[in-house]
Amino acid sequence: MQLKVFLAFLLACFSYQSIAQEIDIKPYLQDVEPNSAIVMWQTSEGEESIVEWGTSPSLGNKAKGTSEAINFDDVRVHTVKIKGLERFTEYYYRVRTGDALSDVFQFKTPPFSNDGEDFRIVAMSDMQYDYNQPDKFSEVLNEGVIGYLEKEFGGSLPDNLAMVLIPGDLVQRGSVFHQWKDHFFNPAEKLFSEVPVYPVPGNHERNSVYYFKYFSLPENGTPAYAEHWWYKDYGNTRVIGLDSNDGYRNLSEQLDWLKELLADTEKDDKIDFVFAQLHHPFKSELWIPGEEDFTGKIVKELEQFSTKTGKPSIHFFGHTHGYSRGQSRDHKHLWVNVASAGGAIDNWGEFEGRDYDEFTVTQDEYGFVMVSVDGDRNDPKFTMKRISRGNTIEHRENELRDSITVWRKERKPNTPTALSPDESGVSITGAILKAGPFKSDYSGTFHAASHWQMSKSKDFGKLEFESWQQFENWYYKENRQKDDDLTDEKTERLNPNTTYYWRVRYRDQNLNWSDWSEVKVFETEK
């Protein structure tokens, strides 16, 4: 009788363990290198951390790792690093903790920088939970990102996508434990199990310990601030993660680290492009109160880097819940707001906004950004696309709403011809500067911007008038540049009996500027 009771007790314990020990957060990928990969997952209990892996679904290899408590209960987060992998190779894996066993998933290791391979990156942000639309992040990710990739390219996720970048605001409140599982990881499990995700913290993460326990990001930043800033190379592109939050954005260590990293990147011939991500905007057309001067310092460093090296750059950001794309006037540098992937839209007119010269497109819509990088060592380029899911007023089913291609090598348009004025007696009410048509030796290019300058001196040391106009300027759903062919520009009121010098340059849609035109001279009436 006692034996029966004992066996029943053991059976009950075993059954309880089998039921209780579950994978709460399915496996997700971190810090995938050409020769290694990190797999993480969460279980309801249990310390065992095993990844079975191989080049086929039969697996055959095993790697062990560690686990740590993440909350004040038995819940554990597991981390396993798989080593000895081959570059640009697809692998299969599953995870095990006790009797809890995951499905088999796939991932693909990156190429080396000089392999010349093409790849794609998705950037999206601000997927924090919206109680009015609780399933929006799941929709943007599964019907949006995954649906778009399946329709456009077919094949497997790891073949179609290299990494996911998230510049902040992953959850509504980073200190609330359940939000990480329920609102972030669970909706994203299909994507993150096969494509590595690389976030940076937003203000909603609140510098939570959960953020740093849930991610295993490259530890190549300043050692005292591990995972606050870091960089990651994939093929010919360097991705830089930065922390623009209060308490970190004003630290000299972060800016000093970035300057040193960019100096090293300048010397690395295998890197063609630099993509940085941080949460806060420097300028925001939909929501001015969200702007931060720190991001302006980052933009300046990236601009100077791109112009000095010829390596184009982007800074991805969020915080404002809508899409914007702009470009620096004098540099091959893009400004891209990749929100919103779930958080309530900042609709036009809802907050204080401003029409900034840099931005040509702003849309109060959900969606994500897809960047396709061409790794051709002879003529590399990238194409950035905004794929929209619309908003609460108008749904869009993965609609292409914006696109730009940027080449690594310079592809100058022809120097424009300055036409008029070049005489005396020009009215002091203002001159109309006129130039010839846009021309380029590169097929498919068009006139995307004009930059006009006027001065009282031949060296243009001090400007009396300057204007930068782009071919489109979508602000509050209106193209304010409609019908402007960019070949003329009216100046402001002029001084009488004065000699003025003026010139113009043209830009194509790929951010290439022509040389300045021949300088023209005119005199105003007495």
Short mmCIF file of N, CA, C and O in Angstrom, two decimals, residues 15-86:
data_model
loop_
_atom_site.label_atom_id
_atom_site.label_comp_id
_atom_site.label_asym_id
_atom_site.label_seq_id
_atom_site.Cartn_x
_atom_site.Cartn_y
_atom_site.Cartn_z
N SER A 15 3.87 14.68 -13.32
CA SER A 15 2.82 15.32 -14.13
C SER A 15 2.79 16.82 -13.90
O SER A 15 2.65 17.62 -14.83
N TYR A 16 2.97 17.22 -12.65
CA TYR A 16 2.96 18.65 -12.33
C TYR A 16 4.12 19.36 -13.02
O TYR A 16 3.96 20.42 -13.62
N GLN A 17 5.32 18.68 -12.97
CA GLN A 17 6.48 19.27 -13.60
C GLN A 17 6.28 19.40 -15.10
O GLN A 17 6.63 20.39 -15.72
N SER A 18 5.70 18.36 -15.71
CA SER A 18 5.47 18.38 -17.15
C SER A 18 4.53 19.49 -17.54
O SER A 18 4.67 20.13 -18.58
N ILE A 19 3.54 19.71 -16.72
CA ILE A 19 2.56 20.76 -17.02
C ILE A 19 3.15 22.14 -16.76
O ILE A 19 2.99 23.07 -17.53
N ALA A 20 3.85 22.25 -15.62
CA ALA A 20 4.32 23.56 -15.18
C ALA A 20 5.49 24.06 -16.01
O ALA A 20 5.62 25.26 -16.25
N GLN A 21 6.39 23.16 -16.43
CA GLN A 21 7.58 23.59 -17.14
C GLN A 21 7.24 23.82 -18.61
O GLN A 21 7.13 22.88 -19.39
N GLU A 22 7.07 25.06 -18.96
CA GLU A 22 6.65 25.42 -20.31
C GLU A 22 7.56 26.51 -20.88
O GLU A 22 8.19 27.26 -20.13
N ILE A 23 7.62 26.57 -22.19
CA ILE A 23 8.34 27.65 -22.86
C ILE A 23 7.38 28.83 -22.99
O ILE A 23 6.46 28.82 -23.82
N ASP A 24 7.58 29.84 -22.17
CA ASP A 24 6.71 31.02 -22.16
C ASP A 24 6.99 31.95 -23.33
O ASP A 24 6.09 32.52 -23.92
N ILE A 25 8.27 32.15 -23.60
CA ILE A 25 8.70 32.97 -24.74
C ILE A 25 9.51 32.06 -25.66
O ILE A 25 10.54 31.51 -25.26
N LYS A 26 9.03 31.90 -26.87
CA LYS A 26 9.69 30.99 -27.80
C LYS A 26 11.09 31.51 -28.16
O LYS A 26 11.40 32.68 -27.96
N PRO A 27 11.93 30.64 -28.68
CA PRO A 27 13.31 31.04 -28.97
C PRO A 27 13.38 32.27 -29.89
O PRO A 27 12.59 32.40 -30.83
N TYR A 28 14.32 33.14 -29.59
CA TYR A 28 14.58 34.30 -30.45
C TYR A 28 16.08 34.48 -30.58
O TYR A 28 16.85 34.10 -29.70
N LEU A 29 16.49 35.07 -31.70
CA LEU A 29 17.90 35.14 -32.07
C LEU A 29 18.52 36.48 -31.70
O LEU A 29 17.90 37.53 -31.86
N GLN A 30 19.78 36.40 -31.24
CA GLN A 30 20.54 37.58 -30.86
C GLN A 30 21.98 37.46 -31.38
O GLN A 30 22.54 36.36 -31.42
N ASP A 31 22.55 38.59 -31.75
CA ASP A 31 23.98 38.71 -32.04
C ASP A 31 24.50 37.56 -32.89
O ASP A 31 25.43 36.84 -32.51
N VAL A 32 23.92 37.40 -34.08
CA VAL A 32 24.34 36.34 -34.99
C VAL A 32 25.57 36.81 -35.78
O VAL A 32 25.55 37.85 -36.42
N GLU A 33 26.63 36.03 -35.72
CA GLU A 33 27.90 36.32 -36.38
C GLU A 33 28.13 35.29 -37.49
O GLU A 33 27.44 34.27 -37.54
N PRO A 34 29.10 35.53 -38.37
CA PRO A 34 29.39 34.51 -39.40
C PRO A 34 29.71 33.14 -38.83
O PRO A 34 29.44 32.12 -39.47
N ASN A 35 30.27 33.10 -37.60
CA ASN A 35 30.68 31.80 -37.03
C ASN A 35 29.98 31.46 -35.72
O ASN A 35 30.36 30.48 -35.06
N SER A 36 28.97 32.25 -35.32
CA SER A 36 28.29 31.96 -34.05
C SER A 36 26.91 32.60 -34.04
O SER A 36 26.60 33.46 -34.87
N ALA A 37 26.09 32.18 -33.07
CA ALA A 37 24.76 32.75 -32.90
C ALA A 37 24.32 32.56 -31.46
O ALA A 37 24.67 31.56 -30.82
N ILE A 38 23.56 33.52 -30.95
CA ILE A 38 23.01 33.42 -29.60
C ILE A 38 21.50 33.17 -29.70
O ILE A 38 20.80 33.87 -30.44
N VAL A 39 21.03 32.17 -28.96
CA VAL A 39 19.61 31.85 -28.89
C VAL A 39 19.14 32.09 -27.45
O VAL A 39 19.80 31.66 -26.50
N MET A 40 18.00 32.75 -27.30
CA MET A 40 17.43 33.00 -25.99
C MET A 40 15.98 32.55 -25.97
O MET A 40 15.32 32.51 -27.00
N TRP A 41 15.48 32.19 -24.79
CA TRP A 41 14.07 31.85 -24.61
C TRP A 41 13.73 31.94 -23.13
O TRP A 41 14.62 32.11 -22.29
N GLN A 42 12.46 31.86 -22.81
CA GLN A 42 12.01 31.94 -21.42
C GLN A 42 11.13 30.74 -21.09
O GLN A 42 10.27 30.35 -21.89
N THR A 43 11.36 30.17 -19.89
CA THR A 43 10.52 29.08 -19.42
C THR A 43 9.89 29.44 -18.08
O THR A 43 10.37 30.31 -17.36
N SER A 44 8.84 28.72 -17.77
CA SER A 44 8.14 28.96 -16.51
C SER A 44 8.97 28.52 -15.32
O SER A 44 8.78 29.01 -14.20
N GLU A 45 9.90 27.59 -15.54
CA GLU A 45 10.84 27.14 -14.52
C GLU A 45 11.90 26.29 -15.19
O GLU A 45 11.82 25.99 -16.39
N GLY A 46 12.93 25.90 -14.44
CA GLY A 46 13.95 25.01 -14.97
C GLY A 46 15.20 25.74 -15.42
O GLY A 46 15.12 26.75 -16.13
N GLU A 47 16.38 25.21 -15.04
CA GLU A 47 17.64 25.87 -15.34
C GLU A 47 18.33 25.31 -16.58
O GLU A 47 19.21 25.96 -17.14
N GLU A 48 17.94 24.11 -17.01
CA GLU A 48 18.62 23.50 -18.15
C GLU A 48 18.47 24.37 -19.40
O GLU A 48 17.37 24.82 -19.73
N SER A 49 19.59 24.60 -20.10
CA SER A 49 19.60 25.47 -21.29
C SER A 49 20.35 24.77 -22.40
O SER A 49 21.59 24.81 -22.45
N ILE A 50 19.63 24.13 -23.30
CA ILE A 50 20.24 23.33 -24.36
C ILE A 50 19.66 23.76 -25.71
O ILE A 50 18.45 23.93 -25.86
N VAL A 51 20.54 23.94 -26.70
CA VAL A 51 20.13 24.14 -28.09
C VAL A 51 20.66 22.98 -28.91
O VAL A 51 21.87 22.71 -28.91
N GLU A 52 19.77 22.29 -29.59
CA GLU A 52 20.16 21.25 -30.53
C GLU A 52 20.13 21.88 -31.92
O GLU A 52 19.16 22.54 -32.29
N TRP A 53 21.21 21.68 -32.70
CA TRP A 53 21.31 22.39 -33.97
C TRP A 53 22.04 21.55 -35.02
O TRP A 53 22.70 20.58 -34.71
N GLY A 54 21.88 22.00 -36.28
CA GLY A 54 22.56 21.33 -37.38
C GLY A 54 22.20 21.97 -38.70
O GLY A 54 21.40 22.90 -38.77
N THR A 55 22.74 21.43 -39.79
CA THR A 55 22.48 21.97 -41.12
C THR A 55 21.27 21.33 -41.78
O THR A 55 20.95 21.64 -42.93
N SER A 56 20.59 20.45 -41.05
CA SER A 56 19.35 19.85 -41.55
C SER A 56 18.39 19.72 -40.37
O SER A 56 18.80 19.82 -39.21
N PRO A 57 17.11 19.46 -40.64
CA PRO A 57 16.13 19.33 -39.54
C PRO A 57 16.44 18.19 -38.58
O PRO A 57 15.89 18.14 -37.47
N SER A 58 17.31 17.27 -38.97
CA SER A 58 17.68 16.19 -38.05
C SER A 58 18.65 16.66 -36.97
O SER A 58 18.96 15.90 -36.05
N LEU A 59 19.15 17.88 -37.12
CA LEU A 59 20.02 18.51 -36.12
C LEU A 59 21.31 17.71 -35.95
O LEU A 59 22.07 17.60 -36.88
N GLY A 60 21.58 17.19 -34.74
CA GLY A 60 22.78 16.37 -34.57
C GLY A 60 23.84 16.96 -33.69
O GLY A 60 24.75 16.26 -33.24
N ASN A 61 23.78 18.28 -33.43
CA ASN A 61 24.75 18.92 -32.55
C ASN A 61 24.04 19.50 -31.32
O ASN A 61 22.83 19.74 -31.34
N LYS A 62 24.82 19.75 -30.28
CA LYS A 62 24.22 20.26 -29.05
C LYS A 62 25.12 21.34 -28.44
O LYS A 62 26.35 21.20 -28.43
N ALA A 63 24.49 22.41 -27.97
CA ALA A 63 25.20 23.48 -27.26
C ALA A 63 24.49 23.77 -25.96
O ALA A 63 23.26 23.75 -25.90
N LYS A 64 25.28 24.02 -24.92
CA LYS A 64 24.71 24.32 -23.61
C LYS A 64 25.00 25.76 -23.22
O LYS A 64 26.01 26.33 -23.63
N GLY A 65 24.11 26.33 -22.41
CA GLY A 65 24.29 27.70 -21.97
C GLY A 65 23.89 27.89 -20.54
O GLY A 65 23.98 26.97 -19.71
N THR A 66 23.39 29.08 -20.24
CA THR A 66 23.06 29.45 -18.86
C THR A 66 21.62 29.96 -18.79
O THR A 66 21.00 30.28 -19.80
N SER A 67 21.13 30.07 -17.56
CA SER A 67 19.81 30.67 -17.35
C SER A 67 19.90 31.57 -16.13
O SER A 67 20.79 31.41 -15.28
N GLU A 68 18.98 32.51 -16.05
CA GLU A 68 18.92 33.38 -14.87
C GLU A 68 17.48 33.73 -14.55
O GLU A 68 16.62 33.78 -15.45
N ALA A 69 17.24 33.93 -13.27
CA ALA A 69 15.91 34.36 -12.85
C ALA A 69 15.67 35.78 -13.35
O ALA A 69 16.57 36.62 -13.29
N ILE A 70 14.48 36.05 -13.81
CA ILE A 70 14.18 37.38 -14.33
C ILE A 70 13.16 38.10 -13.46
O ILE A 70 13.03 39.32 -13.52
N ASN A 71 12.45 37.36 -12.62
CA ASN A 71 11.43 37.96 -11.78
C ASN A 71 11.47 37.29 -10.40
O ASN A 71 12.35 36.47 -10.14
N PHE A 72 10.54 37.59 -9.55
CA PHE A 72 10.54 37.02 -8.20
C PHE A 72 9.76 35.72 -8.14
O PHE A 72 8.96 35.49 -7.25
N ASP A 73 9.99 34.85 -9.12
CA ASP A 73 9.36 33.54 -9.13
C ASP A 73 10.29 32.57 -9.83
O ASP A 73 11.50 32.81 -9.92
N ASP A 74 9.76 31.49 -10.37
CA ASP A 74 10.61 30.46 -10.98
C ASP A 74 10.94 30.72 -12.45
O ASP A 74 11.65 29.93 -13.07
N VAL A 75 10.41 31.78 -13.01
CA VAL A 75 10.62 32.06 -14.44
C VAL A 75 12.11 32.26 -14.72
O VAL A 75 12.80 32.98 -13.99
N ARG A 76 12.60 31.62 -15.80
CA ARG A 76 14.01 31.71 -16.16
C ARG A 76 14.16 32.16 -17.61
O ARG A 76 13.37 31.78 -18.49
N VAL A 77 15.17 32.98 -17.86
CA VAL A 77 15.57 33.35 -19.22
C VAL A 77 16.85 32.61 -19.55
O VAL A 77 17.82 32.62 -18.77
N HIS A 78 16.87 31.95 -20.70
CA HIS A 78 17.98 31.09 -21.09
C HIS A 78 18.77 31.72 -22.23
O HIS A 78 18.20 32.33 -23.14
N THR A 79 20.08 31.55 -22.18
CA THR A 79 20.97 32.08 -23.20
C THR A 79 21.99 31.01 -23.58
O THR A 79 22.71 30.50 -22.72
N VAL A 80 22.04 30.69 -24.86
CA VAL A 80 23.00 29.71 -25.37
C VAL A 80 23.70 30.29 -26.58
O VAL A 80 23.05 30.78 -27.51
N LYS A 81 25.01 30.20 -26.59
CA LYS A 81 25.79 30.63 -27.76
C LYS A 81 26.24 29.40 -28.53
O LYS A 81 26.94 28.53 -28.01
N ILE A 82 25.82 29.34 -29.80
CA ILE A 82 26.25 28.27 -30.69
C ILE A 82 27.52 28.71 -31.41
O ILE A 82 27.56 29.79 -32.00
N LYS A 83 28.55 27.88 -31.36
CA LYS A 83 29.83 28.24 -31.98
C LYS A 83 30.18 27.26 -33.09
O LYS A 83 29.53 26.24 -33.27
N GLY A 84 31.20 27.62 -33.86
CA GLY A 84 31.68 26.73 -34.90
C GLY A 84 30.83 26.70 -36.15
O GLY A 84 30.81 25.70 -36.88
N LEU A 85 30.13 27.79 -36.43
CA LEU A 85 29.27 27.85 -37.60
C LEU A 85 30.05 28.33 -38.83
O LEU A 85 31.12 28.92 -38.72
N GLU A 86 29.47 28.10 -40.00
CA GLU A 86 30.05 28.58 -41.25
C GLU A 86 29.31 29.83 -41.71
O GLU A 86 28.11 29.97 -41.50
#
